[in-house]
CSV table of C-alpha atoms in Angstrom, one decimal:
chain,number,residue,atom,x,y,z
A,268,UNK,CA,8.5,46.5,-33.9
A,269,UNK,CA,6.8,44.2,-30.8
A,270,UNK,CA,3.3,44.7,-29.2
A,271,UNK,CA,5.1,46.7,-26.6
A,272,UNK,CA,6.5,49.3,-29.0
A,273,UNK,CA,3.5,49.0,-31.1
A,274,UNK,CA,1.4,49.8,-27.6
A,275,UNK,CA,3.7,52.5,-27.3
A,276,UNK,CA,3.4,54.3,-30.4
A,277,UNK,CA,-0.2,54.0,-30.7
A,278,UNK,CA,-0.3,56.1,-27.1
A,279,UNK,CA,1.7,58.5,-28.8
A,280,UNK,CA,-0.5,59.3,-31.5
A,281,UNK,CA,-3.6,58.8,-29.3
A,282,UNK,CA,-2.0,61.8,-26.8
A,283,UNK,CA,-3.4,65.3,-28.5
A,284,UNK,CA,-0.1,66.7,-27.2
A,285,UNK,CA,2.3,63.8,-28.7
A,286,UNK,CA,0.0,63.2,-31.8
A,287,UNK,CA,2.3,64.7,-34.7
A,288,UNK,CA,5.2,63.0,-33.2
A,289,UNK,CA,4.2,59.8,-32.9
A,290,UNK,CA,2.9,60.1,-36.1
A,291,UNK,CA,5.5,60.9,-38.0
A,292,UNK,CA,7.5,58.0,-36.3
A,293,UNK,CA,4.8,55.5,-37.4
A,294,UNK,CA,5.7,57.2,-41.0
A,295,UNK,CA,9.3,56.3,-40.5
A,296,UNK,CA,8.8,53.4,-39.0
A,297,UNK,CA,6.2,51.8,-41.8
A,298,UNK,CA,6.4,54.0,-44.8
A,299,UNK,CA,8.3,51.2,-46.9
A,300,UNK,CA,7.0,48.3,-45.6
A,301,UNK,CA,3.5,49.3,-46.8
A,302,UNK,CA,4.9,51.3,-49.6
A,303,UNK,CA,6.7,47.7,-50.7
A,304,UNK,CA,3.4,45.8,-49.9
A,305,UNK,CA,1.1,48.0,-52.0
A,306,UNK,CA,3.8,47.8,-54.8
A,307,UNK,CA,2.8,44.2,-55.1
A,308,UNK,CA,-0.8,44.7,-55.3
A,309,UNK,CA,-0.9,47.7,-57.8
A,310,UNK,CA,2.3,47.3,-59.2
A,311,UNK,CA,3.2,50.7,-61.0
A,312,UNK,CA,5.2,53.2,-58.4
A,313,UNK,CA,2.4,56.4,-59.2
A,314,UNK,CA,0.0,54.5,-57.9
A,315,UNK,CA,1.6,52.9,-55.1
A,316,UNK,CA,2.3,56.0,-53.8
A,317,UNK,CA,-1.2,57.6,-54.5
A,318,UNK,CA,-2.9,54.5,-52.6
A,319,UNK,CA,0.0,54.6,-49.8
A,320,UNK,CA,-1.1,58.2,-48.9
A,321,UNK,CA,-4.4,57.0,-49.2
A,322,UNK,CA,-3.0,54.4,-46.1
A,323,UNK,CA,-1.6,57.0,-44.0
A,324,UNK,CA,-4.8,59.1,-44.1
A,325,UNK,CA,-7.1,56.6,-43.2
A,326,UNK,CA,-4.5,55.0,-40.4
A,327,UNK,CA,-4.2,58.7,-39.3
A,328,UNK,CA,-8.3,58.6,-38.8
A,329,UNK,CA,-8.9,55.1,-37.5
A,330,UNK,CA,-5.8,54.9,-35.3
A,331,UNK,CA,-8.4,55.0,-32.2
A,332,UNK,CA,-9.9,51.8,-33.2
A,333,UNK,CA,-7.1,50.0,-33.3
A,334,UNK,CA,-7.6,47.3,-30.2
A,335,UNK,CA,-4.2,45.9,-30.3
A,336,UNK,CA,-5.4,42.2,-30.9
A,337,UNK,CA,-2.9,42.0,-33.6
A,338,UNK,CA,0.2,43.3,-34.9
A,339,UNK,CA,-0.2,47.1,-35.6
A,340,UNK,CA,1.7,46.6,-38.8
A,341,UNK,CA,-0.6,43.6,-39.7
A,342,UNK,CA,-3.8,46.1,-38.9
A,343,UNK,CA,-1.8,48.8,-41.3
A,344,UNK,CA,-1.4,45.8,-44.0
A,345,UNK,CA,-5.4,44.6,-43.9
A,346,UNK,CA,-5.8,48.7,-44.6
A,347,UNK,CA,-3.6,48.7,-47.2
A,348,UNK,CA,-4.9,45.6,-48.7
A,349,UNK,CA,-8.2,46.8,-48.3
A,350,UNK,CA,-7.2,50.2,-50.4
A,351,UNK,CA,-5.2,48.9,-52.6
A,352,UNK,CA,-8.0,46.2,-53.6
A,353,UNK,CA,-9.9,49.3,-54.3
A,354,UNK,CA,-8.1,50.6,-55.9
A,355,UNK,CA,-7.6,47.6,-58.2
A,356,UNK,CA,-11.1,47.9,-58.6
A,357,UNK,CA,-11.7,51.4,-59.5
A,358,UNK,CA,-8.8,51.4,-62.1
A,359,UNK,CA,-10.3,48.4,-63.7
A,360,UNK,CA,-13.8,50.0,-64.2
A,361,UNK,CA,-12.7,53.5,-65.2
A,362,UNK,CA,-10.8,51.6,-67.9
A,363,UNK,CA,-14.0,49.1,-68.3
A,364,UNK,CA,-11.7,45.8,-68.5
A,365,UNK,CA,-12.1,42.9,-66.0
A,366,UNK,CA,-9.2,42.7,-63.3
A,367,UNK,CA,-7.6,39.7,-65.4
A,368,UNK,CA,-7.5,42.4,-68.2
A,369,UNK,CA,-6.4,44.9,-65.4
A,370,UNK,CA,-3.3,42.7,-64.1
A,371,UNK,CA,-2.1,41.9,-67.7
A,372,UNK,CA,-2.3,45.6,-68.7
A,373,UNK,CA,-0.2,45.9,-65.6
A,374,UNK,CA,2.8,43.1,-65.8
A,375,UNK,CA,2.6,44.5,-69.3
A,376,UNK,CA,3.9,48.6,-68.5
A,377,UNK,CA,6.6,47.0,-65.7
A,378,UNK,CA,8.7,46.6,-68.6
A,379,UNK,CA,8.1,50.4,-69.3
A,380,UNK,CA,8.3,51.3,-65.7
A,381,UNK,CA,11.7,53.1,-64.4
A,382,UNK,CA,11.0,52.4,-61.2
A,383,UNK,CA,11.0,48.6,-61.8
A,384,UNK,CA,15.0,47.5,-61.9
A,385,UNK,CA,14.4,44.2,-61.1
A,386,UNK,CA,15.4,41.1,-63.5
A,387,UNK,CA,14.3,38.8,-66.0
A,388,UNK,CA,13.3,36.3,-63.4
A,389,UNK,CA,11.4,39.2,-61.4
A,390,UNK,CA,9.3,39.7,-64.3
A,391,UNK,CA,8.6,36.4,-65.5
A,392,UNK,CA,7.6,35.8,-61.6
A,393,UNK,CA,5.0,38.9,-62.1
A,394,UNK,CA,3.6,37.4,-65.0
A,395,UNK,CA,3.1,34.0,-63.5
A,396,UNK,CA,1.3,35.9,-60.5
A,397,UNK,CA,-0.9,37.8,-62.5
A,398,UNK,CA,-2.5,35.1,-64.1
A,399,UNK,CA,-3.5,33.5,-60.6
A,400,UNK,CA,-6.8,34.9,-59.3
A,401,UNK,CA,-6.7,38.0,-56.7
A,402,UNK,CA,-6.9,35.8,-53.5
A,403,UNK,CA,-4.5,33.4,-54.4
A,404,UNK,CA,-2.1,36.1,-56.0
A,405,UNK,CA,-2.1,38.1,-52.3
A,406,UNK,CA,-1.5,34.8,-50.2
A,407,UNK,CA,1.3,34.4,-52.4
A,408,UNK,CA,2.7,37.9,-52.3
A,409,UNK,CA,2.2,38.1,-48.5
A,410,UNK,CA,3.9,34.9,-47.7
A,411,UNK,CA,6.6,34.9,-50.1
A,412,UNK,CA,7.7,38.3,-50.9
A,413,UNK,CA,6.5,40.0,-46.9
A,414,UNK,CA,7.5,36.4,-45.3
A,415,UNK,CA,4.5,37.0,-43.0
A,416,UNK,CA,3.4,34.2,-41.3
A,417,UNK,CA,0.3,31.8,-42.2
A,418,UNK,CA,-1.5,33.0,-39.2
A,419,UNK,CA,-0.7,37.0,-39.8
A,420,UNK,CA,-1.7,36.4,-43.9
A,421,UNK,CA,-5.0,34.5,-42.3
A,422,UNK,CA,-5.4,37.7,-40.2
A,423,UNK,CA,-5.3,40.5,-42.5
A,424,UNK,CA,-7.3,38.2,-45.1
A,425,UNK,CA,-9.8,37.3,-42.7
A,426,UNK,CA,-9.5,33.4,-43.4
A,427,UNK,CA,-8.3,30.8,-41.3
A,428,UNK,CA,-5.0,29.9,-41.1
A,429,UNK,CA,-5.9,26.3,-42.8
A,430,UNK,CA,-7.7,28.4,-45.7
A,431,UNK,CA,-4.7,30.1,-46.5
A,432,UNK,CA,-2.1,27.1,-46.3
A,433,UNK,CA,-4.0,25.4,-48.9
A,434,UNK,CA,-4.7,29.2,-50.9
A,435,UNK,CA,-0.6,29.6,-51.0
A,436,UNK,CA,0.2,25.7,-52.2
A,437,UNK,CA,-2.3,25.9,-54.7
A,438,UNK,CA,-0.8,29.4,-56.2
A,439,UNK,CA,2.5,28.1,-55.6
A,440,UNK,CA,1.9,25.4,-57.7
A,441,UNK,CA,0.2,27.3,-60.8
A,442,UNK,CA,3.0,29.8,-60.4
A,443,UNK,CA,5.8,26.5,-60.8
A,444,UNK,CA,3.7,25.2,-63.5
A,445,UNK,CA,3.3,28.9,-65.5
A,446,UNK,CA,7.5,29.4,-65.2
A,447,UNK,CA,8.0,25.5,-66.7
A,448,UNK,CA,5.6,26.1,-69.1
A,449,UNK,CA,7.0,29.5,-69.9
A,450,UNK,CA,10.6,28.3,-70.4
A,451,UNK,CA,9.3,25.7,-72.6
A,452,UNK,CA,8.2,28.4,-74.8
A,453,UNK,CA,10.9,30.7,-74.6
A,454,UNK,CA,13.9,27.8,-74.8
């Protein structure tokens, strides 16, 4: 959507009389999108969905500080970056392992996972990425897999745009080094 439909939209949900509509077309509108973008963070579909409603409630309560200086999908994404960060968090202490321990424990049930149909390649790629630390792992994810822009990963990161170019060579070279490495191994 543009800033015009986004400006739209927003209105509708703002209006007490249009508020359930406008709503439930932001749900159509972004329900995969961030569904798909917390699926790379958390990676297992139960809690991808858990932390997407999670999204939708707290979209549904800050909507009326959104200011429109950005993208309303790139305001959605810093929230569910934000929550799904949290998330990441939580799950780690309740389970008192580190987030390293957290993201191998992770790439490690996709296997197990019916809702993860993708290849060998796919998973190989997830293990590469879980072994780069959480900042680099996101600029890659948002850049590569979302194809947002430097300046719109910059945005919902809070870095500058130069921080995050440098951020996403650096993890795309680790993740190029892991799969060569990995191959080596596995030829």
């Amino acid at each position: 959507m543009d800033k015009q439909a986004d400006s739209e939209l927003v209105n509708l949900i703002l209006d007490p009389a249009t508020r359930d509509q406008g709503f439930r077309l932001l749900l159509t509108n972004y329900k995969e999108q961030l569904y798909w973008q917390i699926r790379k963070i958390v990676l297992q579909h139960d809690d991808a969905d858990d932390v997407l409603q999670n999204v939708f409630v707290k979209i549904y309560k800050g909507i009326k500080n959104f200011k429109g200086d950005s993208k309303l999908s790139t305001w959605m994404y810093r929230i569910a970056y934000n929550e799904s960060m949290t998330h990441l968090t939580k799950k780690a202490r309740h389970l008192q392992i580190s987030s390293q321990e957290l993201q191998d424990h992770m790439v490690n049930q996709l296997e197990a996972d019916v809702y993860f149909t993708s290849d060998q390649v796919n998973l190989e790629l997830q293990k590469a990425l879980s072994q780069l630390p959480d900042r680099q792992r996101e600029v890659f994810n948002m850049r590569y897999f979302d194809d947002l822009m430097f300046k719109e990963v910059a945005d919902v990161l809070g870095l500058t745009e130069g921080a995050v170019k440098s951020t996403y060579h650096i993890a795309a070279k680790k993740v190029e080094k892991f799969i060569r490495q990995d191959e080596t191994f596995t030829n």
